Amino acid sequence: MPASASLVTPRPACYTGPMRYRFLILAGLICGGLLGYYMLWSHLSDQIAAQAQAWMESQRKLGREVSYGAMRQWGFPYRLSLTFENVRWRDPNSAAAWDIQADDITAHLQLWNPDHVIFVLTGRQQIGWKDGAAQLHVALTAENFRASAVFDAAGKWQRLAADLHQARLEDAGQALSAARLNLHARRAETVPPSSDLAIQAEGLILPPQASLPDGGPLGREIARLDLIGTLRGTVFGKTPQERLANWRDGGGVIDFETIGLQWGALKLKGNGTLTLDKLFRPLGAMSSQVYGADAGIDALAAAGRMKADEAAAAKAVLMAIAKRDETGERYLQVPLTAQDGRLFLGPVALFGLPPIWPAQ
């Protein structure tokens, strides 16, 4: 090493004054931004809670009873969430004396899309009403119950959806259950008004009263049901019964473009139109392609509704008139009708169709 060379120990780098200020300013901006975002979130959350309280107060001024056990605002930082526990809404002045109760309702909103509301319902939901002197009610439970609604700038709903897992609807000891249930509705800007509807159910178990007295040839379990169509007609009136009657009497119908059913060995595809009769029971006619009709005949014979020779003759006739689809599978073109409180596949009554609303 040359004598003139000197050993220099490097000094640790140090930040100059201006550089330290840059970091402090950056840290201050980040902290200020987080604080500002929290203040915005808190302000919007309070606004939503105030709107909910204002709606409740408006209902009370109309003579209705609205109550809840507790309210919680949460969801920071991604959502604006509002949870109400032990909710009850009651209208003692209405003809039906409506009484709606829910164990727990949560509404989720996103800051960047406040017109889309996601609801989560847990526990038990119950709707009660009066039919004359009788007090009636139905209760709904589900392992997972989510719903959503999209509103326009005027507050009118545009799209509705619900997704339920292991749902159970109980009424006076009778129960209708489904492993999964999906409901969708979309408002169409048409005159007269209409709405697009879609219903999908899997693992549907019918209540005993909905089937025929002997249980029906196909039993109570429906593997899958698909309904896609358009609800047409104007709905107006003071009570649900009056609304249904006005819709029916004004020519209201549901046009189904897709009807799909898998019930035991029987599969059905079709389309048609449905309305209500004077007793508010489904009334309509549909065209259907029926697969597995021979298995249906076997079920009729096993249920004692056909003799062995009658079943054999029916199968022979079916084989003669059956058609084949593009895959080569045999099917029958059979009308599906709803009338007199029953659903008929051709001449065979499958199960009873109770009124969707008690007629007075």
Short mmCIF file of C-alpha atoms in Angstrom, two decimals:
data_model
loop_
_atom_site.label_atom_id
_atom_site.label_comp_id
_atom_site.label_asym_id
_atom_site.label_seq_id
_atom_site.Cartn_x
_atom_site.Cartn_y
_atom_site.Cartn_z
CA MET A 1 0.00 0.00 0.00
CA PRO A 2 1.48 3.43 -0.87
CA ALA A 3 2.61 5.50 2.07
CA SER A 4 0.38 8.34 0.97
CA ALA A 5 -2.73 6.17 1.11
CA SER A 6 -4.78 6.42 4.24
CA LEU A 7 -7.35 4.07 5.61
CA VAL A 8 -10.74 5.82 5.72
CA THR A 9 -13.59 4.33 7.70
CA PRO A 10 -16.93 5.01 5.95
CA ARG A 11 -19.42 6.91 8.03
CA PRO A 12 -22.99 5.78 8.28
CA ALA A 13 -25.32 7.68 6.00
CA CYS A 14 -27.34 10.31 7.69
CA TYR A 15 -30.45 12.08 6.49
CA THR A 16 -30.20 15.72 5.89
CA GLY A 17 -32.79 18.07 7.28
CA PRO A 18 -34.83 18.39 4.06
CA MET A 19 -34.94 14.61 3.60
CA ARG A 20 -36.21 14.06 7.13
CA TYR A 21 -38.94 16.59 6.46
CA ARG A 22 -39.98 14.68 3.32
CA PHE A 23 -40.46 11.51 5.33
CA LEU A 24 -42.34 13.36 8.03
CA ILE A 25 -44.57 15.01 5.44
CA LEU A 26 -45.22 11.65 3.72
CA ALA A 27 -46.03 10.00 7.06
CA GLY A 28 -48.28 12.92 7.94
CA LEU A 29 -50.12 12.66 4.61
CA ILE A 30 -50.66 8.92 5.10
CA CYS A 31 -51.93 9.39 8.66
CA GLY A 32 -54.10 12.30 7.56
CA GLY A 33 -55.53 10.27 4.70
CA LEU A 34 -56.36 7.36 7.01
CA LEU A 35 -57.93 9.71 9.52
CA GLY A 36 -59.91 11.45 6.77
CA TYR A 37 -61.12 8.10 5.39
CA TYR A 38 -62.21 7.00 8.85
CA MET A 39 -64.05 10.29 9.36
CA LEU A 40 -65.78 9.83 5.98
CA TRP A 41 -66.70 6.25 6.82
CA SER A 42 -68.00 7.30 10.23
CA HIS A 43 -70.04 10.13 8.71
CA LEU A 44 -71.63 7.88 6.07
CA SER A 45 -72.30 5.16 8.65
CA ASP A 46 -74.07 7.69 10.86
CA GLN A 47 -76.08 8.90 7.85
CA ILE A 48 -77.27 5.36 7.09
CA ALA A 49 -78.21 4.78 10.72
CA ALA A 50 -80.07 8.12 10.76
CA GLN A 51 -81.97 7.17 7.58
CA ALA A 52 -83.00 3.86 9.15
CA GLN A 53 -84.18 5.65 12.27
CA ALA A 54 -86.06 8.23 10.16
CA TRP A 55 -87.84 5.43 8.28
CA MET A 56 -88.88 3.82 11.55
CA GLU A 57 -90.21 7.11 12.82
CA SER A 58 -92.21 7.63 9.61
CA GLN A 59 -93.75 4.18 10.10
CA ARG A 60 -94.74 5.03 13.67
CA LYS A 61 -96.48 8.20 12.47
CA LEU A 62 -98.59 5.96 10.22
CA GLY A 63 -99.75 3.99 13.25
CA ARG A 64 -97.36 1.08 12.83
CA GLU A 65 -95.21 -0.38 15.55
CA VAL A 66 -91.46 -0.67 14.90
CA SER A 67 -88.96 -1.88 17.48
CA TYR A 68 -85.57 -3.55 17.81
CA GLY A 69 -83.38 -4.77 20.62
CA ALA A 70 -79.97 -3.42 19.61
CA MET A 71 -78.26 -1.66 16.71
CA ARG A 72 -74.60 -1.97 15.73
CA GLN A 73 -72.61 0.05 13.18
CA TRP A 74 -69.55 -1.75 11.86
CA GLY A 75 -67.73 -2.84 8.67
CA PHE A 76 -64.73 -0.47 8.65
CA PRO A 77 -62.79 -0.13 6.38
CA TYR A 78 -64.42 -1.89 3.40
CA ARG A 79 -68.13 -1.78 4.15
CA LEU A 80 -70.84 0.26 5.77
CA SER A 81 -72.63 -2.37 7.86
CA LEU A 82 -75.66 -1.95 10.08
CA THR A 83 -77.07 -4.78 12.23
CA PHE A 84 -80.43 -4.79 13.99
CA GLU A 85 -81.31 -7.50 16.51
CA ASN A 86 -84.79 -8.69 17.48
CA VAL A 87 -86.58 -6.58 14.88
CA ARG A 88 -90.36 -6.28 14.84
CA TRP A 89 -92.70 -4.42 12.49
CA ARG A 90 -96.43 -4.54 13.17
CA ASP A 91 -99.43 -2.87 11.54
CA PRO A 92 -102.39 -3.34 13.91
CA ASN A 93 -104.62 -1.03 11.85
CA SER A 94 -104.44 -3.08 8.64
CA ALA A 95 -107.09 -5.64 7.75
CA ALA A 96 -104.60 -8.50 8.13
CA ALA A 97 -102.86 -6.99 11.21
CA TRP A 98 -99.45 -7.78 9.75
CA ASP A 99 -96.76 -8.77 12.24
CA ILE A 100 -93.19 -9.32 10.93
CA GLN A 101 -90.35 -10.39 13.20
CA ALA A 102 -86.69 -11.21 12.58
CA ASP A 103 -83.95 -12.34 14.93
CA ASP A 104 -81.10 -10.55 13.20
CA ILE A 105 -80.89 -8.38 10.04
CA THR A 106 -77.63 -6.96 8.69
CA ALA A 107 -77.36 -4.55 5.76
CA HIS A 108 -74.01 -4.12 3.97
CA LEU A 109 -73.20 -1.20 1.64
CA GLN A 110 -70.00 -0.28 -0.15
CA LEU A 111 -68.79 3.31 -0.21
CA TRP A 112 -68.30 3.27 -3.99
CA ASN A 113 -71.66 1.60 -4.74
CA PRO A 114 -74.28 2.75 -2.17
CA ASP A 115 -77.24 1.80 -4.40
CA HIS A 116 -76.44 -1.91 -3.98
CA VAL A 117 -77.48 -3.27 -0.58
CA ILE A 118 -76.60 -6.77 0.62
CA PHE A 119 -78.71 -8.27 3.42
CA VAL A 120 -77.80 -11.15 5.71
CA LEU A 121 -80.57 -12.66 7.83
CA THR A 122 -79.78 -15.11 10.60
CA GLY A 123 -81.97 -16.97 13.04
CA ARG A 124 -85.72 -17.11 12.59
CA GLN A 125 -87.96 -14.83 10.54
CA GLN A 126 -91.71 -14.89 11.10
CA ILE A 127 -94.72 -13.33 9.41
CA GLY A 128 -98.09 -13.30 11.15
CA TRP A 129 -101.51 -12.09 10.04
CA LYS A 130 -105.21 -12.40 10.81
CA ASP A 131 -107.70 -14.31 8.71
CA GLY A 132 -111.02 -13.38 10.24
CA ALA A 133 -110.76 -14.35 13.89
CA ALA A 134 -107.84 -16.73 13.29
CA GLN A 135 -104.25 -15.68 13.89
CA LEU A 136 -101.94 -17.28 11.32
CA HIS A 137 -98.20 -17.22 10.87
CA VAL A 138 -95.36 -18.74 8.86
CA ALA A 139 -91.75 -19.00 9.99
CA LEU A 140 -88.61 -19.20 7.88
CA THR A 141 -85.22 -20.49 8.96
CA ALA A 142 -82.07 -21.11 6.90
CA GLU A 143 -78.47 -22.03 7.57
CA ASN A 144 -77.42 -19.26 5.20
CA PHE A 145 -79.77 -16.51 4.00
CA ARG A 146 -78.39 -13.72 1.84
CA ALA A 147 -80.31 -11.22 -0.24
CA SER A 148 -79.48 -8.15 -2.29
CA ALA A 149 -81.29 -5.19 -3.79
CA VAL A 150 -80.25 -2.60 -6.36
CA PHE A 151 -82.05 0.75 -6.34
CA ASP A 152 -82.16 3.64 -8.80
CA ALA A 153 -81.68 7.32 -7.95
CA ALA A 154 -85.38 7.65 -7.03
CA GLY A 155 -85.18 4.76 -4.56
CA LYS A 156 -87.16 2.27 -6.71
CA TRP A 157 -85.85 -1.27 -6.76
CA GLN A 158 -84.34 -2.45 -10.04
CA ARG A 159 -83.03 -5.91 -9.14
CA LEU A 160 -83.72 -8.27 -6.25
CA ALA A 161 -82.03 -11.55 -5.38
CA ALA A 162 -82.04 -14.10 -2.56
CA ASP A 163 -79.92 -17.17 -1.91
CA LEU A 164 -80.93 -19.60 0.86
CA HIS A 165 -79.23 -22.80 2.00
CA GLN A 166 -81.11 -25.46 3.97
CA ALA A 167 -84.25 -23.33 4.06
CA ARG A 168 -87.36 -24.41 5.95
CA LEU A 169 -90.77 -22.73 5.81
CA GLU A 170 -93.20 -23.82 8.54
CA ASP A 171 -96.91 -23.17 8.79
CA ALA A 172 -99.17 -24.72 11.44
CA GLY A 173 -97.04 -27.82 11.82
CA GLN A 174 -96.48 -28.30 8.08
CA ALA A 175 -93.04 -27.66 6.58
CA LEU A 176 -91.70 -26.96 3.10
CA SER A 177 -87.92 -27.29 2.90
CA ALA A 178 -85.21 -26.91 0.26
CA ALA A 179 -81.52 -27.72 0.27
CA ARG A 180 -80.97 -24.58 -1.82
CA LEU A 181 -83.27 -21.85 -3.09
CA ASN A 182 -82.38 -19.01 -5.46
CA LEU A 183 -84.75 -16.16 -6.34
CA HIS A 184 -84.09 -13.35 -8.83
CA ALA A 185 -86.25 -10.47 -10.04
CA ARG A 186 -85.50 -7.62 -12.43
CA ARG A 187 -87.80 -4.70 -13.13
CA ALA A 188 -88.48 -4.08 -16.81
CA GLU A 189 -89.33 -0.55 -17.95
CA THR A 190 -92.41 -1.56 -19.95
CA VAL A 191 -96.06 -0.49 -20.19
CA PRO A 192 -97.97 -2.27 -18.73
CA PRO A 193 -95.34 -2.99 -16.07
CA SER A 194 -93.53 -6.31 -15.99
CA SER A 195 -90.71 -8.00 -14.10
CA ASP A 196 -88.39 -10.81 -15.12
CA LEU A 197 -88.36 -13.67 -12.62
CA ALA A 198 -86.16 -16.71 -12.03
CA ILE A 199 -86.62 -19.38 -9.35
CA GLN A 200 -84.34 -22.35 -8.78
CA ALA A 201 -84.85 -24.94 -6.03
CA GLU A 202 -82.81 -28.04 -5.21
CA GLY A 203 -83.73 -30.79 -2.80
CA LEU A 204 -87.29 -29.55 -2.37
CA ILE A 205 -89.41 -31.49 0.16
CA LEU A 206 -93.15 -30.85 -0.15
CA PRO A 207 -95.32 -30.78 2.97
CA PRO A 208 -97.74 -33.69 3.35
CA GLN A 209 -100.79 -31.47 2.78
CA ALA A 210 -99.42 -30.34 -0.58
CA SER A 211 -99.46 -33.88 -1.97
CA LEU A 212 -102.44 -36.07 -2.73
CA PRO A 213 -104.03 -37.98 0.17
CA ASP A 214 -102.09 -41.14 -0.73
CA GLY A 215 -98.82 -39.22 -1.09
CA GLY A 216 -98.95 -39.03 -4.87
CA PRO A 217 -97.22 -41.41 -7.30
CA LEU A 218 -93.91 -39.53 -7.23
CA GLY A 219 -93.57 -38.87 -3.51
CA ARG A 220 -92.76 -35.57 -1.83
CA GLU A 221 -89.12 -34.97 -2.82
CA ILE A 222 -88.33 -32.89 -5.91
CA ALA A 223 -84.66 -33.03 -6.88
CA ARG A 224 -84.71 -29.80 -8.89
CA LEU A 225 -87.15 -27.12 -10.04
CA ASP A 226 -86.36 -24.29 -12.48
CA LEU A 227 -88.80 -21.51 -13.39
CA ILE A 228 -87.83 -18.59 -15.62
CA GLY A 229 -90.43 -16.14 -16.87
CA THR A 230 -91.99 -12.69 -16.87
CA LEU A 231 -94.58 -11.34 -14.46
CA ARG A 232 -97.03 -9.10 -16.34
CA GLY A 233 -99.77 -6.87 -15.01
CA THR A 234 -100.43 -4.01 -12.63
CA VAL A 235 -100.46 -4.59 -8.88
CA PHE A 236 -102.43 -2.16 -6.73
CA GLY A 237 -104.68 -2.21 -3.67
CA LYS A 238 -104.60 -1.76 0.10
CA THR A 239 -104.28 -5.40 1.24
CA PRO A 240 -102.33 -8.35 -0.23
CA GLN A 241 -105.60 -10.08 -1.10
CA GLU A 242 -106.87 -6.98 -2.88
CA ARG A 243 -103.58 -6.61 -4.75
CA LEU A 244 -103.67 -10.23 -5.92
CA ALA A 245 -107.32 -9.95 -6.95
CA ASN A 246 -106.73 -6.74 -8.91
CA TRP A 247 -103.69 -8.22 -10.62
CA ARG A 248 -105.64 -11.37 -11.56
CA ASP A 249 -108.80 -9.56 -12.65
CA GLY A 250 -106.76 -7.06 -14.68
CA GLY A 251 -105.32 -9.84 -16.83
CA GLY A 252 -102.17 -10.44 -14.81
CA VAL A 253 -100.21 -13.52 -15.84
CA ILE A 254 -96.77 -15.09 -15.53
CA ASP A 255 -95.33 -16.20 -18.87
CA PHE A 256 -92.85 -19.01 -18.26
CA GLU A 257 -90.28 -19.43 -21.00
CA THR A 258 -88.56 -22.23 -19.08
CA ILE A 259 -90.05 -24.84 -16.78
CA GLY A 260 -87.72 -27.57 -15.61
CA LEU A 261 -88.54 -30.35 -13.17
CA GLN A 262 -86.67 -33.43 -11.98
CA TRP A 263 -88.86 -35.51 -9.72
CA GLY A 264 -87.64 -38.99 -9.05
CA ALA A 265 -87.10 -40.73 -12.39
CA LEU A 266 -89.36 -38.19 -14.09
CA LYS A 267 -87.86 -35.19 -15.89
CA LEU A 268 -89.87 -32.40 -17.46
CA LYS A 269 -89.08 -29.48 -19.74
CA GLY A 270 -91.67 -26.98 -20.88
CA ASN A 271 -93.16 -23.51 -21.04
CA GLY A 272 -96.55 -21.92 -20.51
CA THR A 273 -98.70 -19.31 -18.77
CA LEU A 274 -99.94 -19.14 -15.20
CA THR A 275 -102.41 -16.94 -13.29
CA LEU A 276 -104.77 -17.37 -10.30
CA ASP A 277 -108.33 -18.66 -10.04
CA LYS A 278 -111.05 -17.12 -7.89
CA LEU A 279 -109.73 -18.97 -4.82
CA PHE A 280 -106.18 -17.69 -5.46
CA ARG A 281 -104.95 -21.11 -6.57
CA PRO A 282 -102.54 -21.46 -9.51
CA LEU A 283 -104.38 -21.74 -12.84
CA GLY A 284 -102.72 -22.29 -16.18
CA ALA A 285 -101.69 -24.49 -19.07
CA MET A 286 -98.22 -25.48 -20.18
CA SER A 287 -96.64 -27.56 -22.88
CA SER A 288 -94.09 -30.07 -21.64
CA GLN A 289 -91.66 -32.74 -22.74
CA VAL A 290 -91.68 -35.59 -20.25
CA TYR A 291 -88.77 -37.98 -19.86
CA GLY A 292 -88.95 -41.19 -17.82
CA ALA A 293 -92.70 -41.65 -18.21
CA ASP A 294 -92.28 -45.43 -17.97
CA ALA A 295 -90.76 -44.97 -14.52
CA GLY A 296 -93.76 -42.81 -13.64
CA ILE A 297 -96.07 -45.64 -14.66
CA ASP A 298 -94.10 -48.02 -12.47
CA ALA A 299 -94.55 -45.56 -9.58
CA LEU A 300 -98.31 -45.46 -10.21
CA ALA A 301 -98.43 -49.25 -10.21
CA ALA A 302 -96.34 -49.48 -7.04
CA ALA A 303 -98.69 -46.99 -5.36
CA GLY A 304 -101.66 -49.20 -6.28
CA ARG A 305 -103.18 -46.64 -8.62
CA MET A 306 -102.76 -48.88 -11.67
CA LYS A 307 -103.05 -52.64 -12.11
CA ALA A 308 -100.14 -54.60 -13.54
CA ASP A 309 -101.89 -55.26 -16.89
CA GLU A 310 -102.92 -51.59 -17.12
CA ALA A 311 -99.33 -50.51 -16.51
CA ALA A 312 -98.04 -52.87 -19.19
CA ALA A 313 -100.62 -51.60 -21.68
CA ALA A 314 -99.82 -47.99 -20.86
CA LYS A 315 -96.11 -48.62 -21.41
CA ALA A 316 -96.81 -50.17 -24.79
CA VAL A 317 -98.86 -47.13 -25.82
CA LEU A 318 -96.18 -44.77 -24.58
CA MET A 319 -93.52 -46.58 -26.56
CA ALA A 320 -95.65 -46.16 -29.68
CA ILE A 321 -96.29 -42.42 -29.31
CA ALA A 322 -92.98 -41.40 -27.74
CA LYS A 323 -90.61 -39.13 -29.65
CA ARG A 324 -86.84 -38.89 -29.53
CA ASP A 325 -84.81 -35.76 -28.88
CA GLU A 326 -81.48 -34.85 -30.48
CA THR A 327 -79.65 -37.22 -28.11
CA GLY A 328 -81.94 -40.12 -28.93
CA GLU A 329 -83.69 -40.14 -25.55
CA ARG A 330 -87.41 -40.88 -25.59
CA TYR A 331 -89.91 -38.29 -24.38
CA LEU A 332 -93.63 -37.58 -24.46
CA GLN A 333 -95.27 -34.33 -25.46
CA VAL A 334 -97.79 -33.98 -22.62
CA PRO A 335 -99.84 -30.98 -21.42
CA LEU A 336 -99.22 -29.78 -17.88
CA THR A 337 -102.22 -28.02 -16.34
CA ALA A 338 -103.01 -26.37 -13.04
CA GLN A 339 -106.71 -26.26 -12.27
CA ASP A 340 -109.19 -26.98 -9.49
CA GLY A 341 -106.40 -26.86 -6.92
CA ARG A 342 -104.29 -29.64 -8.46
CA LEU A 343 -101.39 -30.01 -10.86
CA PHE A 344 -102.06 -32.49 -13.67
CA LEU A 345 -99.56 -34.17 -15.97
CA GLY A 346 -101.87 -35.17 -18.78
CA PRO A 347 -104.77 -36.87 -16.95
CA VAL A 348 -102.70 -37.77 -13.88
CA ALA A 349 -102.98 -35.56 -10.78
CA LEU A 350 -99.50 -35.10 -9.27
CA PHE A 351 -100.24 -33.08 -6.12
CA GLY A 352 -102.52 -30.46 -4.63
CA LEU A 353 -102.07 -26.72 -5.18
CA PRO A 354 -103.26 -24.77 -2.13
CA PRO A 355 -104.22 -21.08 -2.39
CA ILE A 356 -101.26 -18.73 -2.21
CA TRP A 357 -103.53 -16.48 -0.13
CA PRO A 358 -106.67 -17.43 1.84
CA ALA A 359 -109.78 -16.29 -0.02
CA GLN A 360 -112.57 -14.76 2.06
#
